[in-house]
GROMACS .gro file of C-alpha atoms in nm:
model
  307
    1UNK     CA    1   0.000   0.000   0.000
    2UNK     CA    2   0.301   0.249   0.126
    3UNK     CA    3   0.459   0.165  -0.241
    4UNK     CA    4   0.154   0.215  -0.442
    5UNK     CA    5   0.085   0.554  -0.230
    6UNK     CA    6   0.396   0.679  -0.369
    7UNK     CA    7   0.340   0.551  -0.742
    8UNK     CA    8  -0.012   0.777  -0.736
    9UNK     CA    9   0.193   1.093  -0.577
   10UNK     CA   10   0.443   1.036  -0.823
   11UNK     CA   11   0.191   1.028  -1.111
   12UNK     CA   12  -0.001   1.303  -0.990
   13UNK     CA   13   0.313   1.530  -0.992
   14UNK     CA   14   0.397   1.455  -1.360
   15UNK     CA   15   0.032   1.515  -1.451
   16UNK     CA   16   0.053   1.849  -1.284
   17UNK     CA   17   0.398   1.925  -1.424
   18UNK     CA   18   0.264   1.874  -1.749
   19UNK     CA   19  -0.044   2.081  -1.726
   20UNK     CA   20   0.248   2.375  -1.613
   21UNK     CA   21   0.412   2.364  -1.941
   22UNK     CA   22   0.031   2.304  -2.124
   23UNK     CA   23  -0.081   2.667  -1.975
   24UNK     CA   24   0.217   2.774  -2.064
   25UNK     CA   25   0.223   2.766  -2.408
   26UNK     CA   26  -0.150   2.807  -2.421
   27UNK     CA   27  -0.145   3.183  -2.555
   28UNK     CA   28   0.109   3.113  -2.800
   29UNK     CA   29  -0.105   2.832  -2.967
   30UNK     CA   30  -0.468   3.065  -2.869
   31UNK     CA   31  -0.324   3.333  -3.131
   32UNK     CA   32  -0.420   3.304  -3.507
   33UNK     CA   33  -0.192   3.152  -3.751
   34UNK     CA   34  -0.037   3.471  -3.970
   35UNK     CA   35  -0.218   3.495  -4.331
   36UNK     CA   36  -0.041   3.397  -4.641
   37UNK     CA   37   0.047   3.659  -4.869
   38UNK     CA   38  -0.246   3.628  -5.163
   39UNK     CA   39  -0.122   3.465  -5.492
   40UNK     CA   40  -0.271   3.718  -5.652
   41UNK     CA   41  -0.006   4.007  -5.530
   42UNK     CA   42   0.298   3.732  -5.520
   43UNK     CA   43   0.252   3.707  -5.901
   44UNK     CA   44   0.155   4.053  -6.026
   45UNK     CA   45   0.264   4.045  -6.418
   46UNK     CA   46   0.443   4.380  -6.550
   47UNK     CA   47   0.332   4.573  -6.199
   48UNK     CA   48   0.478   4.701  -5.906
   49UNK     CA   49   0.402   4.522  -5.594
   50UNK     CA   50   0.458   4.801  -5.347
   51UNK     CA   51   0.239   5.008  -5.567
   52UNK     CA   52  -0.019   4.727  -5.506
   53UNK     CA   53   0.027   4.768  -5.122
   54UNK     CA   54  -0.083   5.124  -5.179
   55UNK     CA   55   0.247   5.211  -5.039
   56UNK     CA   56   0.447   5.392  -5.362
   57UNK     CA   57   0.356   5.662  -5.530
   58UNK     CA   58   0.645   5.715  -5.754
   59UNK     CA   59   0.558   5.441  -5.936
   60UNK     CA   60   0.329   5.397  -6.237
   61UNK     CA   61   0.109   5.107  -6.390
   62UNK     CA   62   0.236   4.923  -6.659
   63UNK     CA   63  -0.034   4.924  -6.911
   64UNK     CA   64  -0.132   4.568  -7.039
   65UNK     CA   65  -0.075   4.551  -7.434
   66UNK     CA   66  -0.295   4.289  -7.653
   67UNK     CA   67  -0.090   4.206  -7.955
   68UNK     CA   68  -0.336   4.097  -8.290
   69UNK     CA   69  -0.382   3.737  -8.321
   70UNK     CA   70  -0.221   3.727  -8.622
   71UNK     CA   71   0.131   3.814  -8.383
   72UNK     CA   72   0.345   3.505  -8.300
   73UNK     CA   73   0.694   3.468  -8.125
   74UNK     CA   74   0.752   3.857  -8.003
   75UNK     CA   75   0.989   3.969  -7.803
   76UNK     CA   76   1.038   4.110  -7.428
   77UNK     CA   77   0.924   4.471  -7.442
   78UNK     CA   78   1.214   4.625  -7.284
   79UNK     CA   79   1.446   4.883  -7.263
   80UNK     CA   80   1.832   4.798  -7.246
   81UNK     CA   81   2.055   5.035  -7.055
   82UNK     CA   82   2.354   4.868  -6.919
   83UNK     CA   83   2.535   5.187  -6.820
   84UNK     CA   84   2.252   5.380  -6.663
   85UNK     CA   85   2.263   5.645  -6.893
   86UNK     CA   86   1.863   5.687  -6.841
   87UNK     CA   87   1.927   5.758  -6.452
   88UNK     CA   88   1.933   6.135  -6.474
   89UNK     CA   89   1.621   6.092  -6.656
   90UNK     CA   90   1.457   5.845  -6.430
   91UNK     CA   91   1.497   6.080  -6.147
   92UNK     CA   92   1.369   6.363  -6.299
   93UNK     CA   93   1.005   6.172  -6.402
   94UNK     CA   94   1.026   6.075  -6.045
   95UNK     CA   95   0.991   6.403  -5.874
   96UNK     CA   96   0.747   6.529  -6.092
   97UNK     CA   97   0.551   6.214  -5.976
   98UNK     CA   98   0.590   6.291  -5.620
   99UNK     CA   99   0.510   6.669  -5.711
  100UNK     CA  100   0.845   6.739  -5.619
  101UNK     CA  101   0.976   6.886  -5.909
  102UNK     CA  102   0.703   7.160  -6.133
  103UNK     CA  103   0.964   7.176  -6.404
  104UNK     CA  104   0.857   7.048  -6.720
  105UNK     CA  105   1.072   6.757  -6.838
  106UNK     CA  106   1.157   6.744  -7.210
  107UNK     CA  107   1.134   6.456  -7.461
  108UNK     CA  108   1.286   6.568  -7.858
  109UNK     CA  109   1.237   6.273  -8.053
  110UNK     CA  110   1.401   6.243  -8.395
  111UNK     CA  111   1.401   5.994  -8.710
  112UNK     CA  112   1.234   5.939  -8.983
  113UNK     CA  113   0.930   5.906  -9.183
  114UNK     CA  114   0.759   5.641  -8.932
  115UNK     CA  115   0.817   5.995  -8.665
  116UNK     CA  116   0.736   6.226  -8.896
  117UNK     CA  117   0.395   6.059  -8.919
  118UNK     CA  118   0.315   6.170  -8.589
  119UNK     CA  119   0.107   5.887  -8.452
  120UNK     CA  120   0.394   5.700  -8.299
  121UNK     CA  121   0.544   5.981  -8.107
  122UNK     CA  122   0.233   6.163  -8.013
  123UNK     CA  123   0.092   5.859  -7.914
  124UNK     CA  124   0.421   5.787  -7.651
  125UNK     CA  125   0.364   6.116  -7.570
  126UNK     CA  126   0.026   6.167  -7.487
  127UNK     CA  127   0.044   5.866  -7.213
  128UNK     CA  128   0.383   5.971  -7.107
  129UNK     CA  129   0.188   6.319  -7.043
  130UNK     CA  130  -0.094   6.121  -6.869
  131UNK     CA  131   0.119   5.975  -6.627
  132UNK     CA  132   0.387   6.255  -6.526
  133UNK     CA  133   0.178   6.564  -6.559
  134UNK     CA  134   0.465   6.864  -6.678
  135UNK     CA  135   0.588   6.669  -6.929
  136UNK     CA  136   0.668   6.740  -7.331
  137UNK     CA  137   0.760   6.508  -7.616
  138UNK     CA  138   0.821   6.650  -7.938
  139UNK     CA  139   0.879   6.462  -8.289
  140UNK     CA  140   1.130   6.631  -8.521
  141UNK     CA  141   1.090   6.395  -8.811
  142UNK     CA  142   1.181   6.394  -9.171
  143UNK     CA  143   1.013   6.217  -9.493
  144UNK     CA  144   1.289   5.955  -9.666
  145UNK     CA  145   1.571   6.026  -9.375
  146UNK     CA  146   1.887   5.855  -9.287
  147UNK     CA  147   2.081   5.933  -8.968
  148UNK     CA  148   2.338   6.111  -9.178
  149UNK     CA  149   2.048   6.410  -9.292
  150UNK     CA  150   2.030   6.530  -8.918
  151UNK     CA  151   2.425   6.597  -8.950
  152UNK     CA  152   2.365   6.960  -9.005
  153UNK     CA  153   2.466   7.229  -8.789
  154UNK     CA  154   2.137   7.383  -8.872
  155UNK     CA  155   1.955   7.063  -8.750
  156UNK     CA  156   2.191   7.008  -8.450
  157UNK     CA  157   2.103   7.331  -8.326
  158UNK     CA  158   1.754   7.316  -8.377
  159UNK     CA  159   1.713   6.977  -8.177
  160UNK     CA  160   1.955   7.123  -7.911
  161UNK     CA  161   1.756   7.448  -7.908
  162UNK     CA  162   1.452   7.258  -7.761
  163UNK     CA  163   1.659   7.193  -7.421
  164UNK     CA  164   1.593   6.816  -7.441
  165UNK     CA  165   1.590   6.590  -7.098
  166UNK     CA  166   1.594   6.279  -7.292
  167UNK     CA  167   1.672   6.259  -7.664
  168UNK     CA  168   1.529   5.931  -7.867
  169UNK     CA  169   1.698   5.851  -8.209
  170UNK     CA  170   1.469   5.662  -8.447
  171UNK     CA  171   1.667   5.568  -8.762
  172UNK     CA  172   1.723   5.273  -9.019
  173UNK     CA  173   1.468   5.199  -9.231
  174UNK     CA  174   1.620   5.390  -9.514
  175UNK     CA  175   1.954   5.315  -9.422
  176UNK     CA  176   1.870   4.906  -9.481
  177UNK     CA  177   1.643   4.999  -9.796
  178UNK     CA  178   1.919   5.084  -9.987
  179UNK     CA  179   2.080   4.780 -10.143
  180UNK     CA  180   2.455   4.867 -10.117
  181UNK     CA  181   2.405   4.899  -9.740
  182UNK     CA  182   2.724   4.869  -9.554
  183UNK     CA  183   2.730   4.789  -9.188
  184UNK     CA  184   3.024   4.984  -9.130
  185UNK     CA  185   2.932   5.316  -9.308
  186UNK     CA  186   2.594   5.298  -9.139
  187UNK     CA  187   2.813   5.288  -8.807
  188UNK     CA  188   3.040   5.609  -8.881
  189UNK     CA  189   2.757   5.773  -8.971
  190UNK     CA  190   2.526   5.704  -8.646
  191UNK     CA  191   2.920   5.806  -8.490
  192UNK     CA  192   2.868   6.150  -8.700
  193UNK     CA  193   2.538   6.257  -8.559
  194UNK     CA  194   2.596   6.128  -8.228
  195UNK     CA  195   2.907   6.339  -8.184
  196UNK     CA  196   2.770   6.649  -8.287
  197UNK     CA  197   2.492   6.578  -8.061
  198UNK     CA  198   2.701   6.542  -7.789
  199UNK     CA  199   2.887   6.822  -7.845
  200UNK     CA  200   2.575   7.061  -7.787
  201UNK     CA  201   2.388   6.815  -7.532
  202UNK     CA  202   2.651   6.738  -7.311
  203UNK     CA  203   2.482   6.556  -7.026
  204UNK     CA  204   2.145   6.452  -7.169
  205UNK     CA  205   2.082   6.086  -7.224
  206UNK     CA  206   2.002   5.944  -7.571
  207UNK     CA  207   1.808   5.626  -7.686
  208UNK     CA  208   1.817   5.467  -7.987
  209UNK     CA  209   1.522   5.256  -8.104
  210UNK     CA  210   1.559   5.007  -8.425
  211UNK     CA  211   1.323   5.045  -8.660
  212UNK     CA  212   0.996   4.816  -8.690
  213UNK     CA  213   1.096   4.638  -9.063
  214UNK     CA  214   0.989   4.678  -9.407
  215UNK     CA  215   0.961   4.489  -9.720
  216UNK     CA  216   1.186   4.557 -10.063
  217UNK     CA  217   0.975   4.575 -10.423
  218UNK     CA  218   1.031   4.376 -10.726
  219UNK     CA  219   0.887   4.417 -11.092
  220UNK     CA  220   0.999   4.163 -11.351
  221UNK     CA  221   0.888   4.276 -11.705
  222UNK     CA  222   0.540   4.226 -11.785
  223UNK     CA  223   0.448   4.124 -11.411
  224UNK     CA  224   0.305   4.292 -11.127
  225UNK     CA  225   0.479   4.443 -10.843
  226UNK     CA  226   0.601   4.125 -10.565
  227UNK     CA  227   0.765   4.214 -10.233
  228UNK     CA  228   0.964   4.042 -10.025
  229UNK     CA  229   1.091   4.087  -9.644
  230UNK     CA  230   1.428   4.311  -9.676
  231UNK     CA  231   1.697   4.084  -9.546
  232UNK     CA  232   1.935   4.408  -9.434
  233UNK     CA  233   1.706   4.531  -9.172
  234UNK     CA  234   1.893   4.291  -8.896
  235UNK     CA  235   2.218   4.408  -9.024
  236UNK     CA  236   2.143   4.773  -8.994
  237UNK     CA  237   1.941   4.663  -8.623
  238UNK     CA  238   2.247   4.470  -8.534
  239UNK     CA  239   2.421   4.796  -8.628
  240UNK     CA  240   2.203   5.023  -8.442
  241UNK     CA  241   2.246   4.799  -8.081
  242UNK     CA  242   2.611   4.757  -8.133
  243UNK     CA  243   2.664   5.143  -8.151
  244UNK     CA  244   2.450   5.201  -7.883
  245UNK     CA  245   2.622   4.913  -7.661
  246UNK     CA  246   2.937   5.049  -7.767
  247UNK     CA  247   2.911   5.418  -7.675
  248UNK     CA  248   2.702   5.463  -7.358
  249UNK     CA  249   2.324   5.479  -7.541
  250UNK     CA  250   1.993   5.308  -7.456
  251UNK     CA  251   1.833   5.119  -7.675
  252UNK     CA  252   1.451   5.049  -7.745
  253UNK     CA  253   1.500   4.707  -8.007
  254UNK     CA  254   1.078   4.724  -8.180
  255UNK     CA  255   1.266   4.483  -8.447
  256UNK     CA  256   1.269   4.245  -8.175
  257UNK     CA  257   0.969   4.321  -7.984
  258UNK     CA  258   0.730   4.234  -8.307
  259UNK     CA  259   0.926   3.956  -8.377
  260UNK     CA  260   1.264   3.977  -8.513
  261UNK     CA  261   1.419   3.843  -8.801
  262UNK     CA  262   1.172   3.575  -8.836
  263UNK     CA  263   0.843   3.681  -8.739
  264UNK     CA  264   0.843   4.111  -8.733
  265UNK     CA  265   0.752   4.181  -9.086
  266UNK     CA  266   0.519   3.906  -9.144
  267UNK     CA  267   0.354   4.003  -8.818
  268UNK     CA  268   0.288   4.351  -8.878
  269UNK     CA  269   0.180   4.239  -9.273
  270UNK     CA  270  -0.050   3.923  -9.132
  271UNK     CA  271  -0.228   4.178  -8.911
  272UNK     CA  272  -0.341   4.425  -9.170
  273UNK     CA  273  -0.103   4.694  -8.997
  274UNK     CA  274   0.124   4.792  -9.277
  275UNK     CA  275   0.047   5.031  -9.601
  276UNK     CA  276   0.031   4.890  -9.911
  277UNK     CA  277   0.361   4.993  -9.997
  278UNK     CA  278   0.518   4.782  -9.741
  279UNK     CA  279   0.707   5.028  -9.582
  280UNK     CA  280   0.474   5.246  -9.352
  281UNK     CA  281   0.199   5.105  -9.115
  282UNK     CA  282  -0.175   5.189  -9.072
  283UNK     CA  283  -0.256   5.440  -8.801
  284UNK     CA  284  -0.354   5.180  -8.557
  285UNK     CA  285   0.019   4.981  -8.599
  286UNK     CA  286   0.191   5.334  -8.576
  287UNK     CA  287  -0.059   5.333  -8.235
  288UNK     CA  288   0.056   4.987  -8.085
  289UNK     CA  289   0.439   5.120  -8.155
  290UNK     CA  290   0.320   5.416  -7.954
  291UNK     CA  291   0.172   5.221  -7.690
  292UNK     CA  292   0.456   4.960  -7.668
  293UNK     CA  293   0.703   5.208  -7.673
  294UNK     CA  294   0.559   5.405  -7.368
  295UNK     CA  295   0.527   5.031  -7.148
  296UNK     CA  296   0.848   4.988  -7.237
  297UNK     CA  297   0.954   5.323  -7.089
  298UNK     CA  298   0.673   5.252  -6.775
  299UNK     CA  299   0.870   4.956  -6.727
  300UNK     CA  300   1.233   5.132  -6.751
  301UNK     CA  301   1.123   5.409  -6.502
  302UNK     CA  302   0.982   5.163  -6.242
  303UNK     CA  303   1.303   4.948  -6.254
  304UNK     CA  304   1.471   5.258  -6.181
  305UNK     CA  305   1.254   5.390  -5.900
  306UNK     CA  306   1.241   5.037  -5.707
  307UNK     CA  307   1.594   4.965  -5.677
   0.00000   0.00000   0.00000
């Protein structure tokens, strides 16, 4: 009896060392088990989490595009910049986002007859407007031009007369439509314009963009007109990013974005978005270059502001 007195104490001490540690941890099992973060702001395609949080306000939405149906195997819409050159820039869109800055930030863009149509430029700029509030973008564009025409001092002077923040280069079309293109002259002379640039625009950051790609015409005697995709466009492209890689520019590559080499000019064509001459585009494809252009900017800017 003595022996199984002792055996019941004995239990009766671990059962009420046990209920100790039990009440113990009691109001760190009572409190609710921390949420997940949703899925749906884990995996927010082409937007800034933060800004989803509601806690940025310097950045911006990236607006989602909807190619045609008749696009297949484009390209990442993005801008390359491997020596920050767009930084000054960046900063500059980013206090007039916070309200910072009132001073109205300058975009001169430049090229040929794709800007000198308007609707691609305008159409950058309006939404660039949209989101940054003091904001210009002006198109100085010429009919039939190669880099070399804006090699004027007239010109030079004109473009740096409009005090540009950011100045965007849009050239090669008619550089590849000729058929004695050469890589290497088309390179001195995007060296040419560049330099006098620079020598006028010190410290304000330039981006090239490629141009979108075209078709060359062929009449054999007695038959219609054929065309066929011009097979120098990504030679003078491949031009255009080496310079740019080469000496400090930004580049926007379009080529690639609707498709490259294999897929750009049959895109555009397959979608009812070029002219009939096979060079220019509809109002609505100079409108998706617009609107592609300005994500790709969006998406450039918030890069910049989030890290």
């Amino acid at each position: 009896m003595i022996g199984g007195g002792r055996m019941r104490r004995s239990r009766r001490r671990k059962i009420w060392l046990l209920s100790l540690l039990l009440c113990a941890c009691l109001p760190l099992c009572a409190q609710d088990a921390l949420p997940k973060p949703s899925r749906a702001l884990l995996a927010l395609p082409d937007c800034d989490t933060l800004l989803a949080y509601g806690q940025r306000t310097d950045t911006v939405s990236v607006p989602c595009l909807s190619f045609p149906a008749a696009f297949r195997q484009i390209g990442v819409n993005r801008l390359e910049d491997e020596a920050g050159v767009l930084k000054p820039f960046w900063e500059k869109l980013r206090l007039a986002k916070l309200g910072v800055s009132s001073d109205t930030i300058r975009i001169v863009h430049v090229g040929d007859s794709h800007i000198r149509g308007h609707i691609f430029p305008r159409t950058t700029g309006e939404r660039m407007q949209q989101a940054f509030g003091t904001l210009s973008y002006t198109d100085f564009g010429i009919n039939g031009a190669f880099c070399i025409s804006f090699t004027r001092p007239d010109r030079v002077e004109e473009i740096a007369g409009l005090h540009p923040d950011l100045l965007i280069l849009s050239f090669g079309t008619n550089e590849s439509h000729n058929r004695r293109y050469n890589a290497t002259s088309h390179y001195r002379q995007m060296d040419d314009l560049v330099r006098m640039l620079r020598a006028k625009l010190h410290d304000v950051p330039l981006l090239m963009t490629t141009p979108p790609g075209a078709y060359e015409s062929f009449r054999q005697r007695g038959r219609r007109r054929t065309y066929q995709i011009n097979p120098r466009t990504p030679i003078a492209v491949h031009a255009i990013r080496k310079y740019a890689d080469e000496n400090g520019l930004a580049v926007w590559d379009l080529y690639e974005v609707a498709g490259g080499m294999r897929r750009a000019c049959l895109n555009w064509q397959e979608a009812g978005l070029m002219r009939p001459d096979h060079v220019h585009y509809m109002p609505e494809g100079y409108r998706l270059q617009g609107e592609l252009f300005y994500q790709a900017l969006i998406k450039g800017y918030n890069e910049y502001v989030e890290y």
